[in-house]
PDB file of C-alpha atoms in Angstrom:
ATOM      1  CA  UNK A   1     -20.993  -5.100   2.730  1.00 78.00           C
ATOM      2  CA  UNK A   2     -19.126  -4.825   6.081  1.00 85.00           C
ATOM      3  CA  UNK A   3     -16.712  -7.709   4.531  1.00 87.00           C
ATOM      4  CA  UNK A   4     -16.155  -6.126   1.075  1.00 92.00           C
ATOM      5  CA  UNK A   5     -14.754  -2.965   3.429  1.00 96.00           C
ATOM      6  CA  UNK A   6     -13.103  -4.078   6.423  1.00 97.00           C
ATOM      7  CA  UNK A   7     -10.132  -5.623   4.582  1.00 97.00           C
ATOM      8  CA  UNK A   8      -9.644  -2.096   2.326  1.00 97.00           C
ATOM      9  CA  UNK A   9      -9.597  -0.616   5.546  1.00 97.00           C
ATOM     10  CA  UNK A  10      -7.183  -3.205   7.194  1.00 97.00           C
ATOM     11  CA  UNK A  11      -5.191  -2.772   4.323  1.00 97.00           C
ATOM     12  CA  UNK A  12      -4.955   0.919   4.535  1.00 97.00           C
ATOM     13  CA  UNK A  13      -3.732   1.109   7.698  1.00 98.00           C
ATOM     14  CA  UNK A  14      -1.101  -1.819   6.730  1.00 98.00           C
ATOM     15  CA  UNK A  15      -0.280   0.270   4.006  1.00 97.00           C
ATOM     16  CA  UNK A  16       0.174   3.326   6.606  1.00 97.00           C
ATOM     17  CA  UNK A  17       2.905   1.128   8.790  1.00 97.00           C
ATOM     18  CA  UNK A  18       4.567  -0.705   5.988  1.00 97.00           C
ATOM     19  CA  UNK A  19       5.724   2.952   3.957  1.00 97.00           C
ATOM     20  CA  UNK A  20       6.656   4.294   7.333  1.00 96.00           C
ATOM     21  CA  UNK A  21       9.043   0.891   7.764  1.00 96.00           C
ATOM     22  CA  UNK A  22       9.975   1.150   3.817  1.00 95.00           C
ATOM     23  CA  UNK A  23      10.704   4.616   2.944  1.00 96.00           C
ATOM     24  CA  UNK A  24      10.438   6.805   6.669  1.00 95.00           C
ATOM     25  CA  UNK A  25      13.827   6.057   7.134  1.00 95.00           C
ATOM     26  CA  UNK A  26      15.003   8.405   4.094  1.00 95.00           C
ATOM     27  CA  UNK A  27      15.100  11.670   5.960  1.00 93.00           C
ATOM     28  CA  UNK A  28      17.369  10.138   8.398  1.00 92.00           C
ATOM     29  CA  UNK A  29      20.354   9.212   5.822  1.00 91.00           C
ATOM     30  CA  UNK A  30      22.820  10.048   8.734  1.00 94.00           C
ATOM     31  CA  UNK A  31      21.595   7.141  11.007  1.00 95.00           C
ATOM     32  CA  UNK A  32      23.210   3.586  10.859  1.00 96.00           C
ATOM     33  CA  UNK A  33      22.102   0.829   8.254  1.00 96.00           C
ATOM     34  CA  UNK A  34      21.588  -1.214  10.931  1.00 96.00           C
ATOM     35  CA  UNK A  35      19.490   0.513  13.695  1.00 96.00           C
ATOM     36  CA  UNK A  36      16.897   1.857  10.382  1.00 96.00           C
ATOM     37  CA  UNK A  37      16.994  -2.155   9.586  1.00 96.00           C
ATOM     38  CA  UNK A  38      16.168  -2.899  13.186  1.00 96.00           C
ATOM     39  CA  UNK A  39      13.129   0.103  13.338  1.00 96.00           C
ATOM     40  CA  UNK A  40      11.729  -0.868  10.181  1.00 96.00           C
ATOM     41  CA  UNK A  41      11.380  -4.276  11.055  1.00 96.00           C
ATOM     42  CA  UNK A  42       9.536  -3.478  14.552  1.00 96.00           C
ATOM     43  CA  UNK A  43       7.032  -1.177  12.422  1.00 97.00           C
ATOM     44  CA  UNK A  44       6.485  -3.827   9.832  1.00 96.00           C
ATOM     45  CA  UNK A  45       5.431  -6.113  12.629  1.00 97.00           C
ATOM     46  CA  UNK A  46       2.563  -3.859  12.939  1.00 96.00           C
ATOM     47  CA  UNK A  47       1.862  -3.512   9.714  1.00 97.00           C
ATOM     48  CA  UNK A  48       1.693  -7.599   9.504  1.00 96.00           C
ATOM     49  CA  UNK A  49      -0.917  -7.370  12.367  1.00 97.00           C
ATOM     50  CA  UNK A  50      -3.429  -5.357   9.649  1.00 98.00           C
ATOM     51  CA  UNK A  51      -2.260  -7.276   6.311  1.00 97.00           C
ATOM     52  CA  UNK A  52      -2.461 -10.869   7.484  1.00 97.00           C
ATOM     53  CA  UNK A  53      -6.002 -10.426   8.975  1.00 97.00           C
ATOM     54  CA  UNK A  54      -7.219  -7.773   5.933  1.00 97.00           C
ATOM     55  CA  UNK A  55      -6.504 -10.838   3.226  1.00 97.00           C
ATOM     56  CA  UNK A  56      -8.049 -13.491   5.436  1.00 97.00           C
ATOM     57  CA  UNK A  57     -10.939 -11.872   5.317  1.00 96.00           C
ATOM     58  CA  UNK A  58     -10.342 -10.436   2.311  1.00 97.00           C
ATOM     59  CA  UNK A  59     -10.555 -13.612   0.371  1.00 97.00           C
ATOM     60  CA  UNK A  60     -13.781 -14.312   1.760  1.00 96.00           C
ATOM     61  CA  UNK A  61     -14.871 -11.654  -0.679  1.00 96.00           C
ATOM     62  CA  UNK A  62     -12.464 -11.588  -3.148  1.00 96.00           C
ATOM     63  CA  UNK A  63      -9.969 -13.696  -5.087  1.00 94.00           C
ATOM     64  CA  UNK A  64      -6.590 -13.396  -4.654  1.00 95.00           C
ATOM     65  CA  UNK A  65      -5.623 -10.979  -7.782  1.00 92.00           C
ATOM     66  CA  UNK A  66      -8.274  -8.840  -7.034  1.00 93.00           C
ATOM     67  CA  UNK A  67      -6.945  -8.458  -3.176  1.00 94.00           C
ATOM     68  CA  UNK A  68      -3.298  -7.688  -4.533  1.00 93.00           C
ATOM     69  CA  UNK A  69      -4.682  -5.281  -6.999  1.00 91.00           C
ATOM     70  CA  UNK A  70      -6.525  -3.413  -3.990  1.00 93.00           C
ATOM     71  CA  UNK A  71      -3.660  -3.639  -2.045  1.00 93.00           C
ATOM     72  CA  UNK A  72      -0.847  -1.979  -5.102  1.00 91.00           C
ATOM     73  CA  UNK A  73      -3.607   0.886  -5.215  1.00 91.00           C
ATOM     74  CA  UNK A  74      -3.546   1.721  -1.570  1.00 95.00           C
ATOM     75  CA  UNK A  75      -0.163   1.434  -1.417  1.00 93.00           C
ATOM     76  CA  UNK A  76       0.223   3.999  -4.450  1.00 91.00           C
ATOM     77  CA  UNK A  77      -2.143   6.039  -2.938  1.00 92.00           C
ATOM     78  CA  UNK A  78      -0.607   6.148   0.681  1.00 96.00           C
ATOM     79  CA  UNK A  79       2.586   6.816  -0.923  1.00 94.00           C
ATOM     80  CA  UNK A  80       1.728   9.392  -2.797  1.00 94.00           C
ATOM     81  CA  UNK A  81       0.389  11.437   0.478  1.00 95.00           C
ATOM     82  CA  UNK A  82       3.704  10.192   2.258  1.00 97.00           C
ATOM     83  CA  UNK A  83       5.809  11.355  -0.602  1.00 95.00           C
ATOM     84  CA  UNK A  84       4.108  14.513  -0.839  1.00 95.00           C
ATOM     85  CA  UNK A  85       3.435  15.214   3.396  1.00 96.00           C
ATOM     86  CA  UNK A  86       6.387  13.556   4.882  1.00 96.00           C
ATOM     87  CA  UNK A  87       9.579  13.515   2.332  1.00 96.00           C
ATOM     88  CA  UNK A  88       8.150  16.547   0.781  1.00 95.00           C
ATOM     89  CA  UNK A  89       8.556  15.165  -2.598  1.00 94.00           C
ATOM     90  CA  UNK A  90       6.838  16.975  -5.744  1.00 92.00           C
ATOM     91  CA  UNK A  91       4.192  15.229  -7.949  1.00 91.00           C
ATOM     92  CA  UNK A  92       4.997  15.018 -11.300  1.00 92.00           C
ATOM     93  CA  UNK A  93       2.325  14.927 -14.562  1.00 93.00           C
ATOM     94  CA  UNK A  94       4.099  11.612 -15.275  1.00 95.00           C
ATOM     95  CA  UNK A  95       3.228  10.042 -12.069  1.00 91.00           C
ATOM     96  CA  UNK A  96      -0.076  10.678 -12.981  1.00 90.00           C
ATOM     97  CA  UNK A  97      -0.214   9.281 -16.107  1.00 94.00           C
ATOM     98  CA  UNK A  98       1.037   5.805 -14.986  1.00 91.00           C
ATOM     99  CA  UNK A  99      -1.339   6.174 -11.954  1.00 88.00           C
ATOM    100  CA  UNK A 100      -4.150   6.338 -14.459  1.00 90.00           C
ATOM    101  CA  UNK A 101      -2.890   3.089 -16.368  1.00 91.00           C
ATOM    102  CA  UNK A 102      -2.785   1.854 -12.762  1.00 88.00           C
ATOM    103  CA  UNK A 103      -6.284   2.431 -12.574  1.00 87.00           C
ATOM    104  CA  UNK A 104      -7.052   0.719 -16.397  1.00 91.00           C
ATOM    105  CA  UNK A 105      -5.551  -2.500 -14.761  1.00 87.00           C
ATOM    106  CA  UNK A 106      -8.091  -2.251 -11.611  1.00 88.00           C
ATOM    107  CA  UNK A 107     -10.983  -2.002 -14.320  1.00 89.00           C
ATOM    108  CA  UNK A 108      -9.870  -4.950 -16.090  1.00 90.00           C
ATOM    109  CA  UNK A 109      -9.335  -7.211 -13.286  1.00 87.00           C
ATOM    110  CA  UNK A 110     -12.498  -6.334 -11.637  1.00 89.00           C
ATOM    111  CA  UNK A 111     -14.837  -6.575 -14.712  1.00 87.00           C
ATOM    112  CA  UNK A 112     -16.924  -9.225 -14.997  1.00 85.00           C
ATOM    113  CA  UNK A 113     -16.473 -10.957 -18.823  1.00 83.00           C
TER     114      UNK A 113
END
């Protein structure tokens, strides 16, 4: 059980690091390309430290598709709170709706046939 949960949770706070390095640098639009390149790379490296280990592990449980498919739902997921907490960005029906097909493809690929 412990190794069906530690990668999620490795991968959540990868997920955490890697949308501050991807999209944090929008409210500063002012700064130079080149410093936000330089930030974003040093918070990434963090966010390598949780991803690299979360898969390793993660495979020991689960196969490869089924890791990336956890991984596109936390990042969704952790964007969505970003969007909404940090670049105080509204959430529209829409979003929902391809959320929830999001969702349909995590049934499928985890469904034993």
């Amino acid at each position: 059980m412990f190794k069906a949960i530690l990668p999620i949770v490795l991968l959540l706070i990868s997920n955490v690091f890697m949308t501050f390095a991807w999209y944090g640098h929008l409210k500063f639009k002012s700064s130079a390309l080149i410093a936000v390149i330089l930030i974003s790379w040093g918070i990434a490296f963090f966010e390598y430290c949780f991803q690299v280990p979360a898969n390793r592990i993660g495979y020991e449980v689960y196969n490869a598709y089924q890791l990336k498919t956890i991984q596109e739902v936390i990042t969704l997921t952790v964007f969505v709170v970003f969007s909404a907490l940090y670049l105080k960005e509204g959430f529209k029906w829409n979003y929902l709706i391809g959320f929830l097909f999001i969702i349909l493809a995590v049934f499928f690929i985890f469904k034993k046939w």
